[in-house]
Amino acid sequence: MKRLSLMLLVMLCYSLVKAQKNEVNFGVISYTMPEGWQRQENDGGLQLSVTDKKSGAYAIVVITRASASTGSANENFNYSWDKLVKKTVQVNSAPAMSSPGNENGWEIISGGADYTNGRTSGTVTLMTATGGSKAVSVVLMTNTKQYQNDLTAFLNSLKLKTITSGLNGITTSSKSADIDFAGTWINRSSSNGLGTSGYIENEYIFNADGTYFFYAKIFNQSINNLILKKEKGTFEVSGKQLTLIPVSSVTEGWSRKNDIDVFGKLLSSQKNVLEKVSYQFTKHYFSGIQEWNLVLQASKPTKRDGPFSSNTTFNNAWYYAQPSVNKPAIKLP
């Protein structure tokens, strides 16, 4: 099973595994209670905690209740980071992100950072899971290595219930169950005459439950507004053919915050014509740049992806790479 690295004092690892002894169910999540910890439940979710009164060392785990969500995994992570982390403690940097993963139909994103809370400092980690039009978050916070083993055991016990239906209750095709390109893929270019004064950035998020999200951000230094296209739908895979079936698509106009390429206020929103497209897809490794690309090919340019890439390694193609520090995913409003 795929393992996702988390930042927690040191880079701990966890996996979503089969049921453990003494498993406790809480909504869509199950876990094993660390021995000697306290459990407190409220309307917002669940808190597990332990404290050493002599030294002041502590560790806290917060599990939210699953809530309805139409946002992407990235949107849900950013929202939870602001609401659950930044409003609780002072983080000293942007979160260090781990590679996204997929388990039981959920897209999982995690990241962590150092924090201060008065005279106390420590490390906080956030994990969000998005799938089946729902989102759930887990926060781990500690100011000591004393409870490292407890936290590792807790992470190893986490399990998410399997999602049985797709976007907004639409049952997805069984052909999408075993995809090897689930996750986030991005493409950034200065095409369409924008040159060095702007760029176009496209982003796909493919979920293991057969749903997808697509975003396109257009920035031009000479224009006051930013353009954001948002689309969601389902997809089917047959051999090397990928068919996208959108259920909604809108183009939004946003003001530019502080006169840079950061979304400010929503100014306009217009529905787009839905475009069902079938692509030939390939995962290709470019050894020169040491990067995997998801290559999509079609018979003609699409409204969704724009003009074909000038890279002729594949004919009539677009090249999407996985997000990295130098190539981050779109930061949505």
Short mmCIF file of C-alpha atoms in Angstrom, two decimals:
data_model
loop_
_atom_site.label_atom_id
_atom_site.label_comp_id
_atom_site.label_asym_id
_atom_site.label_seq_id
_atom_site.Cartn_x
_atom_site.Cartn_y
_atom_site.Cartn_z
CA MET A 1 0.00 0.00 0.00
CA LYS A 2 1.24 3.46 -0.86
CA ARG A 3 2.85 5.33 2.02
CA LEU A 4 2.72 9.09 2.41
CA SER A 5 5.52 10.97 4.15
CA LEU A 6 4.53 13.50 6.83
CA MET A 7 6.53 16.18 8.58
CA LEU A 8 6.30 15.47 12.31
CA LEU A 9 9.44 16.35 14.25
CA VAL A 10 11.23 14.07 11.82
CA MET A 11 9.74 12.76 8.58
CA LEU A 12 7.40 10.11 9.97
CA CYS A 13 5.59 7.70 7.69
CA TYR A 14 2.12 6.26 7.93
CA SER A 15 -0.12 4.01 5.90
CA LEU A 16 -3.87 3.51 5.84
CA VAL A 17 -4.04 -0.13 6.79
CA LYS A 18 -6.49 -2.86 7.62
CA ALA A 19 -8.48 -2.82 10.84
CA GLN A 20 -6.43 -2.92 14.04
CA LYS A 21 -7.29 -4.37 17.43
CA ASN A 22 -9.25 -1.96 19.65
CA GLU A 23 -10.28 -0.02 16.56
CA VAL A 24 -12.46 3.02 17.22
CA ASN A 25 -14.85 4.32 14.55
CA PHE A 26 -15.49 8.03 14.14
CA GLY A 27 -17.52 8.83 11.03
CA VAL A 28 -15.55 7.88 7.90
CA ILE A 29 -12.33 7.37 9.92
CA SER A 30 -11.28 4.57 12.24
CA TYR A 31 -8.21 4.54 14.47
CA THR A 32 -6.59 2.87 17.48
CA MET A 33 -6.66 4.94 20.68
CA PRO A 34 -3.17 5.59 22.10
CA GLU A 35 -2.86 4.16 25.61
CA GLY A 36 -3.13 6.75 28.37
CA TRP A 37 -4.51 9.49 26.13
CA GLN A 38 -7.69 11.49 26.80
CA ARG A 39 -10.62 11.63 24.38
CA GLN A 40 -13.00 14.58 24.03
CA GLU A 41 -15.78 14.84 21.44
CA ASN A 42 -17.66 17.98 20.39
CA ASP A 43 -19.82 19.26 17.54
CA GLY A 44 -16.83 19.99 15.33
CA GLY A 45 -15.07 16.67 15.78
CA LEU A 46 -12.83 14.74 18.12
CA GLN A 47 -9.71 15.62 20.14
CA LEU A 48 -7.21 13.12 21.53
CA SER A 49 -4.52 14.47 23.85
CA VAL A 50 -1.83 13.62 26.35
CA THR A 51 0.18 15.91 28.65
CA ASP A 52 3.22 15.51 30.90
CA LYS A 53 2.38 17.94 33.72
CA LYS A 54 5.95 17.99 35.04
CA SER A 55 7.69 18.94 31.78
CA GLY A 56 4.81 20.62 29.96
CA ALA A 57 5.24 18.27 27.00
CA TYR A 58 2.07 17.47 25.08
CA ALA A 59 0.66 15.93 21.94
CA ILE A 60 -2.75 16.60 20.40
CA VAL A 61 -4.69 14.93 17.59
CA VAL A 62 -7.82 16.54 16.13
CA ILE A 63 -10.15 14.64 13.78
CA THR A 64 -12.90 16.66 12.12
CA ARG A 65 -16.28 15.30 11.18
CA ALA A 66 -16.64 14.61 7.45
CA SER A 67 -18.39 17.52 5.78
CA ALA A 68 -19.93 18.06 2.36
CA SER A 69 -17.42 19.48 -0.14
CA THR A 70 -17.43 20.45 -3.80
CA GLY A 71 -13.84 21.71 -3.62
CA SER A 72 -10.68 20.01 -4.80
CA ALA A 73 -8.23 18.25 -2.49
CA ASN A 74 -5.90 21.27 -2.70
CA GLU A 75 -8.72 23.68 -1.85
CA ASN A 76 -9.74 21.57 1.14
CA PHE A 77 -6.17 21.36 2.43
CA ASN A 78 -5.65 25.13 2.14
CA TYR A 79 -9.00 25.82 3.83
CA SER A 80 -8.24 23.44 6.71
CA TRP A 81 -4.71 24.82 7.09
CA ASP A 82 -6.12 28.33 7.54
CA LYS A 83 -9.00 27.28 9.79
CA LEU A 84 -7.48 24.51 11.92
CA VAL A 85 -3.81 25.45 12.06
CA LYS A 86 -3.22 29.16 11.46
CA LYS A 87 -6.13 30.16 13.71
CA THR A 88 -4.78 27.97 16.51
CA VAL A 89 -1.02 28.57 16.54
CA GLN A 90 1.52 30.80 14.82
CA VAL A 91 3.16 28.85 12.01
CA ASN A 92 6.61 30.03 11.01
CA SER A 93 6.51 29.06 7.33
CA ALA A 94 4.32 27.69 4.58
CA PRO A 95 3.61 23.96 5.03
CA ALA A 96 6.18 21.50 3.66
CA MET A 97 4.05 19.27 1.45
CA SER A 98 4.27 15.53 0.97
CA SER A 99 3.34 13.75 -2.26
CA PRO A 100 -0.45 13.34 -2.67
CA GLY A 101 -1.86 9.82 -2.49
CA ASN A 102 -5.09 7.92 -2.96
CA GLU A 103 -6.70 5.34 -0.68
CA ASN A 104 -10.17 3.77 -0.92
CA GLY A 105 -11.38 6.50 -3.29
CA TRP A 106 -10.02 9.39 -1.18
CA GLU A 107 -7.37 11.84 -2.39
CA ILE A 108 -5.03 12.50 0.52
CA ILE A 109 -2.83 15.58 0.92
CA SER A 110 -0.58 16.27 3.89
CA GLY A 111 1.91 18.89 4.99
CA GLY A 112 3.49 20.30 8.11
CA ALA A 113 5.40 23.20 9.62
CA ASP A 114 7.00 24.44 12.82
CA TYR A 115 4.84 26.57 15.10
CA THR A 116 5.01 28.76 18.17
CA ASN A 117 2.32 29.17 20.80
CA GLY A 118 3.39 31.72 23.37
CA ARG A 119 6.64 30.37 24.84
CA THR A 120 6.03 26.91 23.40
CA SER A 121 7.27 25.73 20.00
CA GLY A 122 6.64 22.50 18.16
CA THR A 123 5.56 20.87 14.92
CA VAL A 124 2.09 20.65 13.41
CA THR A 125 0.97 18.29 10.64
CA LEU A 126 -2.29 18.40 8.68
CA MET A 127 -3.74 15.59 6.60
CA THR A 128 -6.89 16.11 4.51
CA ALA A 129 -8.85 13.44 2.63
CA THR A 130 -11.25 14.41 -0.17
CA GLY A 131 -13.64 12.08 -1.98
CA GLY A 132 -17.28 11.30 -2.67
CA SER A 133 -18.19 14.99 -2.31
CA LYS A 134 -16.88 14.94 1.28
CA ALA A 135 -13.77 16.13 3.11
CA VAL A 136 -12.23 15.21 6.46
CA SER A 137 -9.10 16.47 8.23
CA VAL A 138 -6.66 15.18 10.84
CA VAL A 139 -4.31 17.53 12.71
CA LEU A 140 -1.33 16.37 14.79
CA MET A 141 0.44 18.85 17.05
CA THR A 142 3.27 18.27 19.53
CA ASN A 143 6.06 20.14 21.28
CA THR A 144 8.18 17.10 22.11
CA LYS A 145 9.68 13.84 20.84
CA GLN A 146 8.34 12.13 23.95
CA TYR A 147 5.14 10.97 22.25
CA GLN A 148 6.65 10.18 18.87
CA ASN A 149 5.93 6.43 19.16
CA ASP A 150 2.30 7.08 20.12
CA LEU A 151 1.81 9.40 17.16
CA THR A 152 3.44 6.97 14.75
CA ALA A 153 1.24 4.12 16.00
CA PHE A 154 -1.84 6.33 15.69
CA LEU A 155 -0.98 7.25 12.08
CA ASN A 156 -0.39 3.60 11.24
CA SER A 157 -3.83 2.72 12.59
CA LEU A 158 -5.78 5.27 10.54
CA LYS A 159 -8.27 3.85 8.08
CA LEU A 160 -10.77 5.56 5.75
CA LYS A 161 -14.05 3.95 4.71
CA THR A 162 -14.20 3.03 1.03
CA ILE A 163 -16.13 5.43 -1.17
CA THR A 164 -18.78 3.66 -3.22
CA SER A 165 -20.06 6.50 -5.38
CA GLY A 166 -18.57 9.37 -7.28
CA LEU A 167 -19.14 13.08 -7.72
CA ASN A 168 -22.48 14.31 -6.33
CA GLY A 169 -23.76 10.75 -6.03
CA ILE A 170 -22.96 9.76 -9.63
CA THR A 171 -21.80 6.15 -9.73
CA THR A 172 -18.52 6.05 -11.63
CA SER A 173 -17.29 3.50 -14.12
CA SER A 174 -15.46 0.44 -12.82
CA LYS A 175 -12.96 1.09 -15.63
CA SER A 176 -11.58 3.94 -13.50
CA ALA A 177 -10.78 1.80 -10.45
CA ASP A 178 -7.15 0.92 -11.17
CA ILE A 179 -5.76 4.11 -12.70
CA ASP A 180 -2.05 4.79 -12.25
CA PHE A 181 -2.24 8.56 -12.76
CA ALA A 182 -4.44 9.54 -9.81
CA GLY A 183 -3.37 12.82 -8.23
CA THR A 184 -2.58 16.36 -9.35
CA TRP A 185 -0.96 17.28 -12.69
CA ILE A 186 -0.08 20.81 -13.85
CA ASN A 187 1.01 22.59 -17.01
CA ARG A 188 2.26 26.18 -17.21
CA SER A 189 3.03 28.08 -20.38
CA SER A 190 3.35 31.60 -21.79
CA SER A 191 1.42 30.77 -24.93
CA ASN A 192 -1.40 32.67 -26.63
CA GLY A 193 0.81 35.72 -27.07
CA LEU A 194 1.23 36.44 -23.38
CA GLY A 195 5.02 36.20 -23.63
CA THR A 196 6.99 37.10 -20.52
CA SER A 197 4.23 39.38 -19.24
CA GLY A 198 1.93 36.55 -18.27
CA TYR A 199 1.16 32.85 -18.23
CA ILE A 200 -1.55 30.23 -18.52
CA GLU A 201 -1.59 27.45 -15.94
CA ASN A 202 -3.75 24.35 -16.28
CA GLU A 203 -4.29 21.77 -13.53
CA TYR A 204 -5.98 18.38 -13.46
CA ILE A 205 -6.87 16.46 -10.31
CA PHE A 206 -7.83 12.84 -10.99
CA ASN A 207 -9.41 10.97 -8.09
CA ALA A 208 -9.38 7.20 -7.72
CA ASP A 209 -13.19 7.19 -7.49
CA GLY A 210 -13.45 8.25 -11.16
CA THR A 211 -14.04 11.97 -10.59
CA TYR A 212 -11.85 14.85 -11.73
CA PHE A 213 -11.38 18.58 -11.27
CA PHE A 214 -9.80 20.93 -13.80
CA TYR A 215 -8.58 24.49 -13.19
CA ALA A 216 -7.10 27.04 -15.58
CA LYS A 217 -5.55 30.30 -14.37
CA ILE A 218 -4.71 33.11 -16.81
CA PHE A 219 -2.50 36.01 -15.71
CA ASN A 220 -1.48 38.95 -17.87
CA GLN A 221 0.50 41.83 -16.35
CA SER A 222 -1.21 44.34 -18.63
CA ILE A 223 -4.74 43.31 -17.55
CA ASN A 224 -6.18 44.18 -14.14
CA ASN A 225 -8.11 40.94 -13.67
CA LEU A 226 -7.28 37.25 -13.29
CA ILE A 227 -9.25 34.57 -15.12
CA LEU A 228 -10.05 31.28 -13.40
CA LYS A 229 -11.79 28.37 -15.11
CA LYS A 230 -13.22 25.64 -12.87
CA GLU A 231 -14.61 22.32 -14.12
CA LYS A 232 -15.57 19.04 -12.50
CA GLY A 233 -16.93 15.78 -13.75
CA THR A 234 -16.27 12.08 -14.13
CA PHE A 235 -13.87 10.15 -16.32
CA GLU A 236 -13.60 6.72 -17.89
CA VAL A 237 -10.50 4.76 -18.83
CA SER A 238 -10.42 2.08 -21.51
CA GLY A 239 -6.97 0.84 -22.37
CA LYS A 240 -4.96 3.99 -23.14
CA GLN A 241 -8.04 6.11 -23.82
CA LEU A 242 -9.18 8.65 -21.22
CA THR A 243 -12.62 10.22 -21.64
CA LEU A 244 -13.59 13.29 -19.58
CA ILE A 245 -17.31 13.87 -18.99
CA PRO A 246 -17.85 17.28 -17.32
CA VAL A 247 -20.90 17.95 -15.18
CA SER A 248 -20.22 21.66 -14.58
CA SER A 249 -17.83 24.31 -15.87
CA VAL A 250 -17.56 28.04 -15.13
CA THR A 251 -15.20 30.88 -15.99
CA GLU A 252 -14.66 33.47 -13.27
CA GLY A 253 -13.13 36.93 -13.28
CA TRP A 254 -11.16 37.95 -10.19
CA SER A 255 -9.45 41.13 -9.10
CA ARG A 256 -5.67 41.00 -8.59
CA LYS A 257 -4.65 41.23 -4.95
CA ASN A 258 -1.85 43.75 -4.34
CA ASP A 259 -1.41 44.09 -8.13
CA ILE A 260 0.19 40.63 -8.43
CA ASP A 261 -1.04 37.23 -9.61
CA VAL A 262 -2.96 36.48 -6.40
CA PHE A 263 -6.75 36.17 -6.44
CA GLY A 264 -8.57 39.05 -4.80
CA LYS A 265 -12.36 39.42 -5.05
CA LEU A 266 -14.75 37.55 -7.34
CA LEU A 267 -16.03 39.94 -10.02
CA SER A 268 -17.93 37.74 -12.47
CA SER A 269 -18.93 34.14 -13.20
CA GLN A 270 -20.18 32.60 -16.42
CA LYS A 271 -21.14 29.02 -17.25
CA ASN A 272 -19.20 27.28 -20.02
CA VAL A 273 -20.41 24.85 -22.65
CA LEU A 274 -19.58 21.33 -21.46
CA GLU A 275 -16.94 19.64 -23.59
CA LYS A 276 -16.69 15.84 -23.55
CA VAL A 277 -13.28 14.81 -24.92
CA SER A 278 -11.45 11.52 -25.37
CA TYR A 279 -7.64 11.57 -25.10
CA GLN A 280 -4.90 9.04 -25.64
CA PHE A 281 -2.81 9.15 -22.47
CA THR A 282 0.74 8.10 -21.61
CA LYS A 283 2.90 8.44 -18.51
CA HIS A 284 6.34 9.35 -19.84
CA TYR A 285 9.59 9.85 -17.93
CA PHE A 286 11.85 12.64 -19.24
CA SER A 287 15.31 11.59 -18.06
CA GLY A 288 16.90 14.96 -18.89
CA ILE A 289 14.77 16.82 -16.35
CA GLN A 290 14.10 13.69 -14.25
CA GLU A 291 10.36 14.23 -14.34
CA TRP A 292 7.29 12.14 -15.00
CA ASN A 293 4.68 13.68 -17.29
CA LEU A 294 1.10 12.72 -17.98
CA VAL A 295 0.87 13.20 -21.75
CA LEU A 296 -2.60 13.77 -23.23
CA GLN A 297 -3.14 13.58 -26.99
CA ALA A 298 -6.22 14.46 -29.03
CA SER A 299 -7.20 14.86 -32.66
CA LYS A 300 -7.58 18.64 -32.30
CA PRO A 301 -7.03 21.37 -29.67
CA THR A 302 -9.66 21.57 -26.94
CA LYS A 303 -11.25 24.54 -25.19
CA ARG A 304 -10.18 22.96 -21.92
CA ASP A 305 -6.46 22.46 -22.65
CA GLY A 306 -5.88 25.16 -25.29
CA PRO A 307 -3.33 24.88 -28.13
CA PHE A 308 -1.07 21.84 -28.41
CA SER A 309 2.38 22.04 -26.82
CA SER A 310 5.36 22.96 -28.99
CA ASN A 311 7.13 19.87 -27.60
CA THR A 312 7.01 17.33 -30.46
CA THR A 313 8.06 14.25 -28.49
CA PHE A 314 4.41 13.27 -28.89
CA ASN A 315 2.18 14.61 -31.68
CA ASN A 316 -0.85 16.77 -30.85
CA ALA A 317 -0.13 16.64 -27.13
CA TRP A 318 -0.21 18.43 -23.82
CA TYR A 319 2.30 17.66 -21.06
CA TYR A 320 1.29 17.73 -17.41
CA ALA A 321 3.83 17.36 -14.58
CA GLN A 322 3.36 16.62 -10.89
CA PRO A 323 3.52 19.64 -8.55
CA SER A 324 6.83 20.41 -6.86
CA VAL A 325 8.48 23.22 -4.92
CA ASN A 326 9.51 24.87 -8.21
CA LYS A 327 6.23 24.02 -9.93
CA PRO A 328 3.49 24.39 -7.31
CA ALA A 329 -0.16 23.66 -7.87
CA ILE A 330 -2.52 26.56 -8.48
CA LYS A 331 -3.27 28.41 -5.24
CA LEU A 332 -7.03 28.77 -5.52
CA PRO A 333 -9.03 31.58 -3.91
#
